[in-house]
């Protein structure tokens, strides 16, 4: 991503609070929202945290789990049968942890090593479900965002990728810093700044209501 003709200034992306509010509002209003995890190896432990939010809290007693929110979709490159044993183990660990938060991955796009090609399957599935809002975390530039007719959010680990992602057509871009250092040697999901912000916005909504 760095080998470009002109110098790209580091850019820290859009306000995490502003973009988190867009997501929470869309889920609350019943808009069709799809999270796409398209992550690379260990960094998936950080990017999976962005999916790891309990939106059911927004609906009081009538909904107990993310699984019961019909307009909420989760797509991920967490195939537990593809890649070296270590890579497969990462996928197993993450899928298990997400499942405990009531997150059902309804479309598995491939393995954690296949992030350059897994978006093809994600794109097919997105065309079927016709989302109003798509959040792509990990390696968002591998997805053909220009083919999506909706609001889009990219979550990347590179400040120098923010501008190119905007140019590709993403409506909003979030930069997660230090993804590699935060995920070195871990075997469970780690807190991401954006994931924590989404969870905070959910809590603020509850306090207001």
Coordinates of C-alpha atoms in Angstrom, one line a residue:
X1 CA 0.0 0.0 0.0
X2 CA 3.0 2.3 0.5
X3 CA 4.5 2.1 -3.0
X4 CA 2.8 5.1 -4.5
X5 CA 4.2 7.9 -6.7
X6 CA 3.5 10.8 -4.4
X7 CA 4.1 11.2 -0.7
X8 CA 1.0 10.4 1.5
X9 CA 0.8 12.3 4.8
X10 CA -0.3 10.2 7.7
X11 CA -3.9 10.8 8.4
X12 CA -5.8 9.6 11.5
X13 CA -9.2 9.4 9.8
X14 CA -12.6 10.4 10.8
X15 CA -13.8 11.0 14.4
X16 CA -14.3 7.7 16.0
X17 CA -17.2 9.1 18.1
X18 CA -19.0 10.5 15.1
X19 CA -18.7 7.3 13.1
X20 CA -19.7 5.1 16.0
X21 CA -22.8 7.1 16.4
X22 CA -23.7 6.5 12.8
X23 CA -23.5 2.8 13.3
X24 CA -25.5 2.7 16.5
X25 CA -28.2 5.0 15.1
X26 CA -28.5 2.8 11.9
X27 CA -28.9 -0.4 14.0
X28 CA -31.4 1.4 16.3
X29 CA -33.5 2.6 13.3
X30 CA -33.7 -0.9 11.8
X31 CA -31.4 -0.1 8.9
X32 CA -29.7 -3.1 7.3
X33 CA -26.1 -3.0 8.8
X34 CA -23.3 -5.4 7.8
X35 CA -20.0 -5.9 9.5
X36 CA -17.3 -7.4 7.3
X37 CA -14.1 -8.7 9.0
X38 CA -11.4 -9.0 6.4
X39 CA -8.4 -9.3 8.5
X40 CA -4.8 -10.5 8.2
X41 CA -3.4 -13.1 10.5
X42 CA -2.9 -11.9 14.2
X43 CA -4.3 -8.4 13.6
X44 CA -7.7 -10.1 13.4
X45 CA -7.7 -10.2 17.2
X46 CA -7.9 -6.4 17.2
X47 CA -10.2 -5.9 14.2
X48 CA -12.7 -8.6 15.5
X49 CA -13.2 -6.4 18.5
X50 CA -15.1 -4.0 16.2
X51 CA -17.7 -6.7 15.7
X52 CA -17.7 -7.6 19.4
X53 CA -20.4 -5.2 20.5
X54 CA -23.8 -6.0 22.1
X55 CA -26.4 -4.0 20.2
X56 CA -29.2 -6.0 21.8
X57 CA -29.0 -3.6 24.8
X58 CA -30.5 -0.9 22.6
X59 CA -33.8 -2.7 22.4
X60 CA -34.6 -3.3 26.1
X61 CA -36.1 -6.6 27.1
X62 CA -37.6 -7.5 23.7
X63 CA -34.2 -8.6 22.2
X64 CA -31.6 -10.5 24.2
X65 CA -28.9 -11.1 21.7
X66 CA -27.3 -9.8 18.5
X67 CA -28.6 -13.0 16.9
X68 CA -32.2 -11.7 17.3
X69 CA -31.5 -8.4 15.5
X70 CA -32.7 -9.3 11.9
X71 CA -31.1 -6.2 10.3
X72 CA -27.6 -6.9 11.7
X73 CA -25.3 -9.1 9.6
X74 CA -21.8 -10.4 10.3
X75 CA -19.4 -11.6 7.6
X76 CA -15.8 -12.8 8.3
X77 CA -12.8 -14.5 6.9
X78 CA -12.7 -16.9 9.8
X79 CA -12.7 -20.3 8.1
X80 CA -11.2 -22.7 10.7
X81 CA -10.1 -25.3 8.1
X82 CA -7.8 -23.1 5.9
X83 CA -4.2 -22.2 6.5
X84 CA -1.4 -23.4 8.8
X85 CA -2.5 -24.8 12.2
X86 CA -1.6 -21.5 14.0
X87 CA -3.7 -19.5 11.5
X88 CA -6.7 -21.9 11.9
X89 CA -6.4 -21.7 15.7
X90 CA -6.7 -17.9 15.5
X91 CA -9.9 -18.3 13.5
X92 CA -11.3 -20.8 16.0
X93 CA -10.4 -18.6 19.0
X94 CA -12.1 -15.5 17.5
X95 CA -15.2 -17.3 16.2
X96 CA -15.7 -18.9 19.6
X97 CA -15.3 -15.6 21.5
X98 CA -17.7 -13.7 19.1
X99 CA -20.2 -16.5 19.5
X100 CA -20.2 -15.9 23.2
X101 CA -21.2 -12.3 22.6
X102 CA -24.2 -13.6 20.5
X103 CA -22.5 -13.0 17.2
X104 CA -23.3 -15.5 14.5
X105 CA -21.0 -15.2 11.4
X106 CA -23.6 -15.8 8.7
X107 CA -21.1 -15.8 5.8
X108 CA -17.6 -17.2 6.1
X109 CA -15.5 -15.8 3.3
X110 CA -12.3 -17.9 3.7
X111 CA -9.3 -18.1 5.9
X112 CA -7.2 -15.4 7.7
X113 CA -4.4 -15.9 5.1
X114 CA -6.8 -15.3 2.2
X115 CA -7.6 -11.6 2.9
X116 CA -6.7 -10.4 -0.7
X117 CA -9.4 -12.7 -2.2
X118 CA -12.0 -13.2 0.6
X119 CA -13.8 -9.9 -0.3
X120 CA -15.1 -11.5 -3.5
X121 CA -17.4 -13.8 -1.5
X122 CA -18.2 -10.9 0.9
X123 CA -19.3 -8.8 -2.1
X124 CA -21.6 -11.5 -3.4
X125 CA -23.2 -11.8 -0.1
X126 CA -23.6 -8.1 0.4
X127 CA -25.4 -7.9 -3.0
X128 CA -27.9 -10.5 -1.7
X129 CA -28.7 -8.7 1.6
X130 CA -28.6 -5.1 0.1
X131 CA -27.3 -3.3 3.2
X132 CA -27.7 0.4 4.0
X133 CA -24.4 0.5 5.9
X134 CA -21.3 -1.6 5.6
X135 CA -18.3 -1.6 8.0
X136 CA -15.2 -3.3 6.7
X137 CA -12.4 -3.9 9.2
X138 CA -8.9 -5.1 8.6
X139 CA -7.8 -4.9 5.0
X140 CA -10.7 -2.8 3.6
X141 CA -8.9 -1.8 0.3
X142 CA -9.3 -5.4 -0.9
X143 CA -13.1 -5.0 -1.1
X144 CA -14.5 -3.3 -4.2
X145 CA -16.3 -0.6 -2.3
X146 CA -17.2 1.3 -5.5
X147 CA -19.6 -1.6 -6.3
X148 CA -21.6 -1.0 -3.1
X149 CA -24.5 1.3 -3.3
X150 CA -24.7 2.4 0.4
X151 CA -22.8 4.2 3.2
X152 CA -19.5 2.6 3.9
X153 CA -16.9 2.6 6.8
X154 CA -13.4 1.4 6.5
X155 CA -11.3 0.5 9.5
X156 CA -7.6 0.2 8.7
X157 CA -4.4 -0.1 10.7
X158 CA -2.4 2.4 8.5
X159 CA -2.6 6.2 8.8
X160 CA -1.1 6.3 5.3
X161 CA -4.0 4.2 4.0
X162 CA -6.7 6.7 5.1
X163 CA -6.5 9.0 2.1
X164 CA -6.3 6.1 -0.5
X165 CA -9.3 4.5 1.1
X166 CA -11.2 7.8 0.8
X167 CA -10.2 8.0 -2.8
X168 CA -11.4 4.4 -3.4
X169 CA -14.9 5.6 -2.3
X170 CA -15.3 4.8 1.4
X171 CA -17.7 7.3 3.1
X172 CA -15.8 7.2 6.3
X173 CA -12.3 5.9 7.3
X174 CA -11.1 5.0 10.8
X175 CA -7.5 4.4 11.6
X176 CA -6.7 1.9 14.4
X177 CA -3.1 2.5 15.5
X178 CA -0.6 -0.1 16.7
X179 CA -2.6 -3.1 15.4
X180 CA 0.6 -5.2 15.1
X181 CA 2.1 -4.4 18.4
X182 CA -1.2 -4.8 20.3
X183 CA -1.8 -8.3 18.8
X184 CA 1.7 -9.7 19.2
X185 CA 1.5 -13.2 20.8
X186 CA -2.2 -12.9 21.9
X187 CA -4.8 -15.6 21.6
X188 CA -8.0 -13.7 22.4
X189 CA -9.7 -10.5 21.1
X190 CA -8.0 -7.3 22.3
X191 CA -9.7 -3.9 22.8
X192 CA -9.7 -1.7 19.8
X193 CA -10.2 2.1 20.1
X194 CA -13.1 2.0 17.7
X195 CA -14.7 -1.1 19.3
X196 CA -14.5 0.6 22.7
X197 CA -16.1 3.8 21.2
X198 CA -19.0 1.8 19.7
X199 CA -19.6 0.2 23.1
X200 CA -19.5 3.6 24.8
X201 CA -22.0 5.1 22.4
X202 CA -24.4 2.1 23.1
X203 CA -24.0 2.9 26.9
X204 CA -24.6 6.6 26.3
X205 CA -27.8 5.8 24.4
X206 CA -29.0 3.7 27.4
X207 CA -28.3 6.5 29.8
X208 CA -30.3 9.0 27.7
X209 CA -33.3 6.7 27.4

